[in-house]
Amino acid sequence: MIDFEVLEKKLGIKFKNKDLLKQAFTHRSYLNENPNSKLEHNERLEFFGDAVMELIVTEHLFKDFPDKAEGDLTNWRAALVNAKMLTSVAEDMEFNDYLLLSRGEAKEGGKARAYILANAFEAFLGALYLDSGYKACDEFIKKYLLKNLADIIQDGSYKDAKSKFQEEAQERNSITPNYKVIKESGPDHNKKFVVGVYLDKELVAEGSGSSKQEAEEAAAELALGVKKWIKTL
């Protein structure tokens, strides 16, 4: 039995509604094996938490860097809230130990588990907002997510493949790339996406991933090679 009080103590957060906390860690696959559970899966909380996170991060960047251009702020935000960063932060907080998964999903690792962890982070934030409001979420984001900003700025990692491809495309061709989902497959808890990146009507490359964001990043990375702009990386 998972003891969520241990997590609360570790994070210094006390939930008034314990079911909200548990729901944040409840993967859809768990309910397939436990149909009598009173919990719902965490996808709605994930949707809500994503918006809360974007707003808080945006507010801090806007206020803390008054002299920075929109492009820099956008890139920094993207680096802070992308799936790779959220997975890393969730791992550091040992969210893995609290996931409610099916037996089959519990055996999965790699990208599938990373995606689940990133979603759980967003769902947790959504649950925290509903339980304790904006201020609690703001403190949580400052403590666990925004602390990574200094490293992001210093090592230049905020320039992901999508950012680099967009910069090059605008500079060389005066075109902003656009992304379209070409194919979507798999069950809801294990989706696979194929996304194409276009310059005007030209399909430059296709990328795949377990989320649209991941597939877009893969497509942009391939597109840099196709256009032989890879040297700018």
PDB file of C-alpha atoms in Angstrom:
ATOM      1  CA  MET A   1       0.000   0.000   0.000  1.00  0.00           C
ATOM      2  CA  ILE A   2       1.393   3.382  -1.020  1.00  0.00           C
ATOM      3  CA  ASP A   3       1.703   5.805   1.884  1.00  0.00           C
ATOM      4  CA  PHE A   4       1.125   9.289   0.474  1.00  0.00           C
ATOM      5  CA  GLU A   5       1.751  10.862   3.894  1.00  0.00           C
ATOM      6  CA  VAL A   6       5.445  10.115   3.377  1.00  0.00           C
ATOM      7  CA  LEU A   7       5.380  12.199   0.190  1.00  0.00           C
ATOM      8  CA  GLU A   8       3.521  15.017   1.916  1.00  0.00           C
ATOM      9  CA  LYS A   9       6.115  15.147   4.683  1.00  0.00           C
ATOM     10  CA  LYS A  10       8.958  15.033   2.166  1.00  0.00           C
ATOM     11  CA  LEU A  11       7.516  17.960   0.198  1.00  0.00           C
ATOM     12  CA  GLY A  12       6.279  19.879   3.229  1.00  0.00           C
ATOM     13  CA  ILE A  13       2.776  19.961   1.760  1.00  0.00           C
ATOM     14  CA  LYS A  14      -0.423  18.849   3.476  1.00  0.00           C
ATOM     15  CA  PHE A  15      -3.423  18.019   1.290  1.00  0.00           C
ATOM     16  CA  LYS A  16      -6.866  18.650   2.723  1.00  0.00           C
ATOM     17  CA  ASN A  17      -8.398  16.355   0.093  1.00  0.00           C
ATOM     18  CA  LYS A  18      -6.309  13.160   0.083  1.00  0.00           C
ATOM     19  CA  ASP A  19      -8.228  11.737  -2.866  1.00  0.00           C
ATOM     20  CA  LEU A  20      -7.026  14.620  -5.050  1.00  0.00           C
ATOM     21  CA  LEU A  21      -3.431  13.740  -4.179  1.00  0.00           C
ATOM     22  CA  LYS A  22      -3.968  10.063  -4.997  1.00  0.00           C
ATOM     23  CA  GLN A  23      -5.760  10.905  -8.228  1.00  0.00           C
ATOM     24  CA  ALA A  24      -2.727  12.889  -9.394  1.00  0.00           C
ATOM     25  CA  PHE A  25      -0.730   9.648  -9.427  1.00  0.00           C
ATOM     26  CA  THR A  26      -3.471   7.404 -10.838  1.00  0.00           C
ATOM     27  CA  HIS A  27      -2.664   6.274 -14.364  1.00  0.00           C
ATOM     28  CA  ARG A  28      -5.480   5.211 -16.678  1.00  0.00           C
ATOM     29  CA  SER A  29      -4.098   1.655 -16.797  1.00  0.00           C
ATOM     30  CA  TYR A  30      -4.541   1.249 -13.023  1.00  0.00           C
ATOM     31  CA  LEU A  31      -8.301   1.730 -13.333  1.00  0.00           C
ATOM     32  CA  ASN A  32      -8.483  -0.923 -16.045  1.00  0.00           C
ATOM     33  CA  GLU A  33      -7.329  -3.458 -13.442  1.00  0.00           C
ATOM     34  CA  ASN A  34      -9.172  -1.817 -10.537  1.00  0.00           C
ATOM     35  CA  PRO A  35     -12.606  -0.885 -11.934  1.00  0.00           C
ATOM     36  CA  ASN A  36     -14.104  -0.553  -8.438  1.00  0.00           C
ATOM     37  CA  SER A  37     -11.651   2.150  -7.418  1.00  0.00           C
ATOM     38  CA  LYS A  38     -13.330   5.384  -6.323  1.00  0.00           C
ATOM     39  CA  LEU A  39     -10.478   7.336  -7.917  1.00  0.00           C
ATOM     40  CA  GLU A  40     -10.456   8.844 -11.410  1.00  0.00           C
ATOM     41  CA  HIS A  41      -7.361   8.784 -13.622  1.00  0.00           C
ATOM     42  CA  ASN A  42      -5.112  11.845 -13.628  1.00  0.00           C
ATOM     43  CA  GLU A  43      -5.541  13.112 -17.191  1.00  0.00           C
ATOM     44  CA  ARG A  44      -7.931  15.972 -16.377  1.00  0.00           C
ATOM     45  CA  LEU A  45      -5.673  17.071 -13.514  1.00  0.00           C
ATOM     46  CA  GLU A  46      -2.717  16.905 -15.908  1.00  0.00           C
ATOM     47  CA  PHE A  47      -4.531  19.196 -18.357  1.00  0.00           C
ATOM     48  CA  PHE A  48      -5.302  21.662 -15.570  1.00  0.00           C
ATOM     49  CA  GLY A  49      -1.838  21.513 -14.000  1.00  0.00           C
ATOM     50  CA  ASP A  50      -0.161  22.196 -17.326  1.00  0.00           C
ATOM     51  CA  ALA A  51      -2.027  25.517 -17.588  1.00  0.00           C
ATOM     52  CA  VAL A  52      -1.222  26.441 -13.978  1.00  0.00           C
ATOM     53  CA  MET A  53       2.454  25.693 -14.542  1.00  0.00           C
ATOM     54  CA  GLU A  54       2.618  27.741 -17.757  1.00  0.00           C
ATOM     55  CA  LEU A  55       1.049  30.750 -16.032  1.00  0.00           C
ATOM     56  CA  ILE A  56       3.311  30.658 -12.962  1.00  0.00           C
ATOM     57  CA  VAL A  57       6.509  30.145 -14.958  1.00  0.00           C
ATOM     58  CA  THR A  58       5.484  32.877 -17.413  1.00  0.00           C
ATOM     59  CA  GLU A  59       4.722  35.312 -14.602  1.00  0.00           C
ATOM     60  CA  HIS A  60       8.118  34.752 -12.960  1.00  0.00           C
ATOM     61  CA  LEU A  61      10.026  35.114 -16.219  1.00  0.00           C
ATOM     62  CA  PHE A  62       8.089  38.250 -17.145  1.00  0.00           C
ATOM     63  CA  LYS A  63       8.691  39.926 -13.770  1.00  0.00           C
ATOM     64  CA  ASP A  64      12.252  38.707 -13.121  1.00  0.00           C
ATOM     65  CA  PHE A  65      13.664  39.566 -16.556  1.00  0.00           C
ATOM     66  CA  PRO A  66      12.125  42.912 -17.586  1.00  0.00           C
ATOM     67  CA  ASP A  67      14.819  43.583 -20.178  1.00  0.00           C
ATOM     68  CA  LYS A  68      14.597  40.258 -22.005  1.00  0.00           C
ATOM     69  CA  ALA A  69      12.860  39.895 -25.363  1.00  0.00           C
ATOM     70  CA  GLU A  70       9.856  37.683 -25.892  1.00  0.00           C
ATOM     71  CA  GLY A  71      11.919  35.140 -27.838  1.00  0.00           C
ATOM     72  CA  ASP A  72      14.309  34.507 -24.945  1.00  0.00           C
ATOM     73  CA  LEU A  73      11.488  34.238 -22.427  1.00  0.00           C
ATOM     74  CA  THR A  74       9.620  31.820 -24.682  1.00  0.00           C
ATOM     75  CA  ASN A  75      12.685  29.596 -25.101  1.00  0.00           C
ATOM     76  CA  TRP A  76      13.441  29.593 -21.374  1.00  0.00           C
ATOM     77  CA  ARG A  77       9.860  28.686 -20.551  1.00  0.00           C
ATOM     78  CA  ALA A  78       9.883  25.871 -23.105  1.00  0.00           C
ATOM     79  CA  ALA A  79      13.065  24.456 -21.541  1.00  0.00           C
ATOM     80  CA  LEU A  80      11.543  24.619 -18.056  1.00  0.00           C
ATOM     81  CA  VAL A  81       8.210  22.991 -18.836  1.00  0.00           C
ATOM     82  CA  ASN A  82       9.187  20.361 -21.418  1.00  0.00           C
ATOM     83  CA  ALA A  83       8.670  16.656 -20.701  1.00  0.00           C
ATOM     84  CA  LYS A  84      12.387  15.960 -20.216  1.00  0.00           C
ATOM     85  CA  MET A  85      12.700  18.589 -17.484  1.00  0.00           C
ATOM     86  CA  LEU A  86       9.467  17.558 -15.754  1.00  0.00           C
ATOM     87  CA  THR A  87      10.547  13.917 -15.762  1.00  0.00           C
ATOM     88  CA  SER A  88      13.892  14.823 -14.213  1.00  0.00           C
ATOM     89  CA  VAL A  89      12.242  16.909 -11.481  1.00  0.00           C
ATOM     90  CA  ALA A  90       9.652  14.197 -10.788  1.00  0.00           C
ATOM     91  CA  GLU A  91      12.421  11.607 -10.480  1.00  0.00           C
ATOM     92  CA  ASP A  92      14.297  13.817  -8.010  1.00  0.00           C
ATOM     93  CA  MET A  93      11.132  14.024  -5.894  1.00  0.00           C
ATOM     94  CA  GLU A  94      10.798  10.207  -6.123  1.00  0.00           C
ATOM     95  CA  PHE A  95       7.361  10.384  -7.744  1.00  0.00           C
ATOM     96  CA  ASN A  96       8.100   6.942  -9.193  1.00  0.00           C
ATOM     97  CA  ASP A  97       7.377   5.421  -5.782  1.00  0.00           C
ATOM     98  CA  TYR A  98       3.817   6.784  -5.734  1.00  0.00           C
ATOM     99  CA  LEU A  99       2.514   5.999  -9.230  1.00  0.00           C
ATOM    100  CA  LEU A 100      -0.621   3.858  -9.345  1.00  0.00           C
ATOM    101  CA  LEU A 101      -0.166   1.723 -12.462  1.00  0.00           C
ATOM    102  CA  SER A 102      -1.366  -1.563 -13.912  1.00  0.00           C
ATOM    103  CA  ARG A 103       0.950  -4.526 -13.393  1.00  0.00           C
ATOM    104  CA  GLY A 104       1.961  -4.383 -17.048  1.00  0.00           C
ATOM    105  CA  GLU A 105       2.623  -0.660 -17.025  1.00  0.00           C
ATOM    106  CA  ALA A 106       4.607  -0.951 -13.787  1.00  0.00           C
ATOM    107  CA  LYS A 107       7.128  -3.135 -15.632  1.00  0.00           C
ATOM    108  CA  GLU A 108       7.667  -0.556 -18.359  1.00  0.00           C
ATOM    109  CA  GLY A 109      10.652   1.776 -18.238  1.00  0.00           C
ATOM    110  CA  GLY A 110      12.377   4.152 -20.613  1.00  0.00           C
ATOM    111  CA  LYS A 111      10.346   6.692 -22.555  1.00  0.00           C
ATOM    112  CA  ALA A 112       6.992   5.258 -21.487  1.00  0.00           C
ATOM    113  CA  ARG A 113       7.776   5.724 -17.797  1.00  0.00           C
ATOM    114  CA  ALA A 114       9.338   9.147 -18.397  1.00  0.00           C
ATOM    115  CA  TYR A 115       6.136  10.304 -20.107  1.00  0.00           C
ATOM    116  CA  ILE A 116       4.011   9.029 -17.196  1.00  0.00           C
ATOM    117  CA  LEU A 117       6.236  10.841 -14.691  1.00  0.00           C
ATOM    118  CA  ALA A 118       6.044  14.144 -16.562  1.00  0.00           C
ATOM    119  CA  ASN A 119       2.265  13.851 -16.683  1.00  0.00           C
ATOM    120  CA  ALA A 120       2.137  13.019 -12.972  1.00  0.00           C
ATOM    121  CA  PHE A 121       4.087  16.189 -12.199  1.00  0.00           C
ATOM    122  CA  GLU A 122       1.511  18.276 -14.070  1.00  0.00           C
ATOM    123  CA  ALA A 123      -1.364  16.378 -12.468  1.00  0.00           C
ATOM    124  CA  PHE A 124       0.132  16.929  -9.007  1.00  0.00           C
ATOM    125  CA  LEU A 125       0.294  20.654  -9.674  1.00  0.00           C
ATOM    126  CA  GLY A 126      -3.343  20.650 -10.806  1.00  0.00           C
ATOM    127  CA  ALA A 127      -4.350  18.805  -7.644  1.00  0.00           C
ATOM    128  CA  LEU A 128      -2.334  21.199  -5.485  1.00  0.00           C
ATOM    129  CA  TYR A 129      -4.051  24.204  -7.061  1.00  0.00           C
ATOM    130  CA  LEU A 130      -7.516  22.764  -6.475  1.00  0.00           C
ATOM    131  CA  ASP A 131      -6.620  21.837  -2.900  1.00  0.00           C
ATOM    132  CA  SER A 132      -4.551  24.817  -1.752  1.00  0.00           C
ATOM    133  CA  GLY A 133      -4.706  27.541  -4.414  1.00  0.00           C
ATOM    134  CA  TYR A 134      -2.277  29.626  -6.455  1.00  0.00           C
ATOM    135  CA  LYS A 135       0.176  30.596  -3.706  1.00  0.00           C
ATOM    136  CA  ALA A 136       0.952  26.971  -2.812  1.00  0.00           C
ATOM    137  CA  CYS A 137       1.588  26.173  -6.490  1.00  0.00           C
ATOM    138  CA  ASP A 138       3.763  29.251  -6.867  1.00  0.00           C
ATOM    139  CA  GLU A 139       5.951  28.193  -3.936  1.00  0.00           C
ATOM    140  CA  PHE A 140       6.137  24.637  -5.259  1.00  0.00           C
ATOM    141  CA  ILE A 141       7.198  25.781  -8.750  1.00  0.00           C
ATOM    142  CA  LYS A 142       9.820  28.151  -7.336  1.00  0.00           C
ATOM    143  CA  LYS A 143      11.280  25.457  -5.120  1.00  0.00           C
ATOM    144  CA  TYR A 144      11.383  22.531  -7.516  1.00  0.00           C
ATOM    145  CA  LEU A 145      11.261  23.848 -11.103  1.00  0.00           C
ATOM    146  CA  LEU A 146      12.515  27.422 -11.378  1.00  0.00           C
ATOM    147  CA  LYS A 147      15.737  26.528  -9.564  1.00  0.00           C
ATOM    148  CA  ASN A 148      16.853  24.929 -12.846  1.00  0.00           C
ATOM    149  CA  LEU A 149      16.664  28.180 -14.803  1.00  0.00           C
ATOM    150  CA  ALA A 150      20.196  29.367 -14.022  1.00  0.00           C
ATOM    151  CA  ASP A 151      21.712  26.163 -15.445  1.00  0.00           C
ATOM    152  CA  ILE A 152      19.470  26.364 -18.514  1.00  0.00           C
ATOM    153  CA  ILE A 153      20.642  29.898 -19.274  1.00  0.00           C
ATOM    154  CA  GLN A 154      24.300  29.130 -18.581  1.00  0.00           C
ATOM    155  CA  ASP A 155      24.622  26.007 -20.718  1.00  0.00           C
ATOM    156  CA  GLY A 156      22.316  27.197 -23.509  1.00  0.00           C
ATOM    157  CA  SER A 157      20.137  24.094 -23.279  1.00  0.00           C
ATOM    158  CA  TYR A 158      17.012  26.223 -23.713  1.00  0.00           C
ATOM    159  CA  LYS A 159      17.682  26.142 -27.429  1.00  0.00           C
ATOM    160  CA  ASP A 160      16.055  22.848 -28.323  1.00  0.00           C
ATOM    161  CA  ALA A 161      15.843  21.523 -31.882  1.00  0.00           C
ATOM    162  CA  LYS A 162      12.497  23.249 -32.511  1.00  0.00           C
ATOM    163  CA  SER A 163      13.906  26.599 -31.448  1.00  0.00           C
ATOM    164  CA  LYS A 164      17.034  26.147 -33.562  1.00  0.00           C
ATOM    165  CA  PHE A 165      15.113  25.043 -36.639  1.00  0.00           C
ATOM    166  CA  GLN A 166      12.753  28.003 -36.313  1.00  0.00           C
ATOM    167  CA  GLU A 167      15.645  30.474 -35.962  1.00  0.00           C
ATOM    168  CA  GLU A 168      17.379  29.064 -39.033  1.00  0.00           C
ATOM    169  CA  ALA A 169      14.194  28.908 -41.119  1.00  0.00           C
ATOM    170  CA  GLN A 170      13.290  32.499 -40.318  1.00  0.00           C
ATOM    171  CA  GLU A 171      16.808  33.762 -40.945  1.00  0.00           C
ATOM    172  CA  ARG A 172      17.405  31.831 -44.168  1.00  0.00           C
ATOM    173  CA  ASN A 173      13.922  31.641 -45.715  1.00  0.00           C
ATOM    174  CA  SER A 174      11.789  34.125 -43.730  1.00  0.00           C
ATOM    175  CA  ILE A 175       9.405  31.264 -42.957  1.00  0.00           C
ATOM    176  CA  THR A 176       8.133  30.058 -39.581  1.00  0.00           C
ATOM    177  CA  PRO A 177       7.934  26.237 -39.471  1.00  0.00           C
ATOM    178  CA  ASN A 178       4.576  24.641 -38.722  1.00  0.00           C
ATOM    179  CA  TYR A 179       3.857  21.166 -37.347  1.00  0.00           C
ATOM    180  CA  LYS A 180       1.021  18.791 -38.194  1.00  0.00           C
ATOM    181  CA  VAL A 181       0.087  15.388 -36.775  1.00  0.00           C
ATOM    182  CA  ILE A 182       0.329  12.913 -39.654  1.00  0.00           C
ATOM    183  CA  LYS A 183      -0.535   9.757 -37.749  1.00  0.00           C
ATOM    184  CA  GLU A 184      -1.823   8.857 -34.284  1.00  0.00           C
ATOM    185  CA  SER A 185      -1.998   5.277 -33.029  1.00  0.00           C
ATOM    186  CA  GLY A 186      -2.134   3.125 -29.912  1.00  0.00           C
ATOM    187  CA  PRO A 187      -4.405   3.038 -26.835  1.00  0.00           C
ATOM    188  CA  ASP A 188      -5.057   6.177 -24.795  1.00  0.00           C
ATOM    189  CA  HIS A 189      -2.470   5.296 -22.153  1.00  0.00           C
ATOM    190  CA  ASN A 190       0.247   4.539 -24.709  1.00  0.00           C
ATOM    191  CA  LYS A 191      -0.244   6.833 -27.689  1.00  0.00           C
ATOM    192  CA  LYS A 192       2.241   7.142 -30.541  1.00  0.00           C
ATOM    193  CA  PHE A 193       2.380  10.226 -32.731  1.00  0.00           C
ATOM    194  CA  VAL A 194       4.002  10.952 -36.088  1.00  0.00           C
ATOM    195  CA  VAL A 195       4.371  14.671 -36.739  1.00  0.00           C
ATOM    196  CA  GLY A 196       5.546  16.438 -39.875  1.00  0.00           C
ATOM    197  CA  VAL A 197       7.411  19.747 -39.878  1.00  0.00           C
ATOM    198  CA  TYR A 198       6.647  22.008 -42.838  1.00  0.00           C
ATOM    199  CA  LEU A 199       8.197  25.103 -44.377  1.00  0.00           C
ATOM    200  CA  ASP A 200       5.203  26.646 -46.098  1.00  0.00           C
ATOM    201  CA  LYS A 201       3.808  23.596 -47.956  1.00  0.00           C
ATOM    202  CA  GLU A 202       7.091  21.657 -48.045  1.00  0.00           C
ATOM    203  CA  LEU A 203       7.223  18.630 -45.758  1.00  0.00           C
ATOM    204  CA  VAL A 204      10.826  18.708 -44.548  1.00  0.00           C
ATOM    205  CA  ALA A 205      10.880  15.795 -42.097  1.00  0.00           C
ATOM    206  CA  GLU A 206       8.744  13.498 -39.946  1.00  0.00           C
ATOM    207  CA  GLY A 207       9.356  12.634 -36.306  1.00  0.00           C
ATOM    208  CA  SER A 208       7.693  10.180 -33.923  1.00  0.00           C
ATOM    209  CA  GLY A 209       7.203  10.094 -30.167  1.00  0.00           C
ATOM    210  CA  SER A 210       4.895   9.206 -27.292  1.00  0.00           C
ATOM    211  CA  SER A 211       3.588  12.793 -27.189  1.00  0.00           C
ATOM    212  CA  LYS A 212       3.017  15.487 -29.795  1.00  0.00           C
ATOM    213  CA  GLN A 213       5.744  17.587 -28.199  1.00  0.00           C
ATOM    214  CA  GLU A 214       8.258  14.738 -28.388  1.00  0.00           C
ATOM    215  CA  ALA A 215       7.353  13.998 -32.017  1.00  0.00           C
ATOM    216  CA  GLU A 216       7.700  17.679 -32.956  1.00  0.00           C
ATOM    217  CA  GLU A 217      11.136  17.845 -31.357  1.00  0.00           C
ATOM    218  CA  ALA A 218      12.220  14.692 -33.220  1.00  0.00           C
ATOM    219  CA  ALA A 219      10.938  16.119 -36.511  1.00  0.00           C
ATOM    220  CA  ALA A 220      12.807  19.390 -35.976  1.00  0.00           C
ATOM    221  CA  GLU A 221      16.023  17.555 -35.186  1.00  0.00           C
ATOM    222  CA  LEU A 222      15.746  15.522 -38.393  1.00  0.00           C
ATOM    223  CA  ALA A 223      14.836  18.648 -40.369  1.00  0.00           C
ATOM    224  CA  LEU A 224      18.052  20.371 -39.279  1.00  0.00           C
ATOM    225  CA  GLY A 225      19.951  17.478 -40.840  1.00  0.00           C
ATOM    226  CA  VAL A 226      17.829  17.387 -43.992  1.00  0.00           C
ATOM    227  CA  LYS A 227      18.461  21.081 -44.598  1.00  0.00           C
ATOM    228  CA  LYS A 228      22.118  20.664 -43.628  1.00  0.00           C
ATOM    229  CA  TRP A 229      21.678  23.307 -40.923  1.00  0.00           C
ATOM    230  CA  ILE A 230      23.029  20.856 -38.354  1.00  0.00           C
ATOM    231  CA  LYS A 231      26.292  22.806 -38.083  1.00  0.00           C
ATOM    232  CA  THR A 232      24.407  25.539 -36.271  1.00  0.00           C
ATOM    233  CA  LEU A 233      23.719  23.200 -33.341  1.00  0.00           C
TER     234      LEU A 233
END
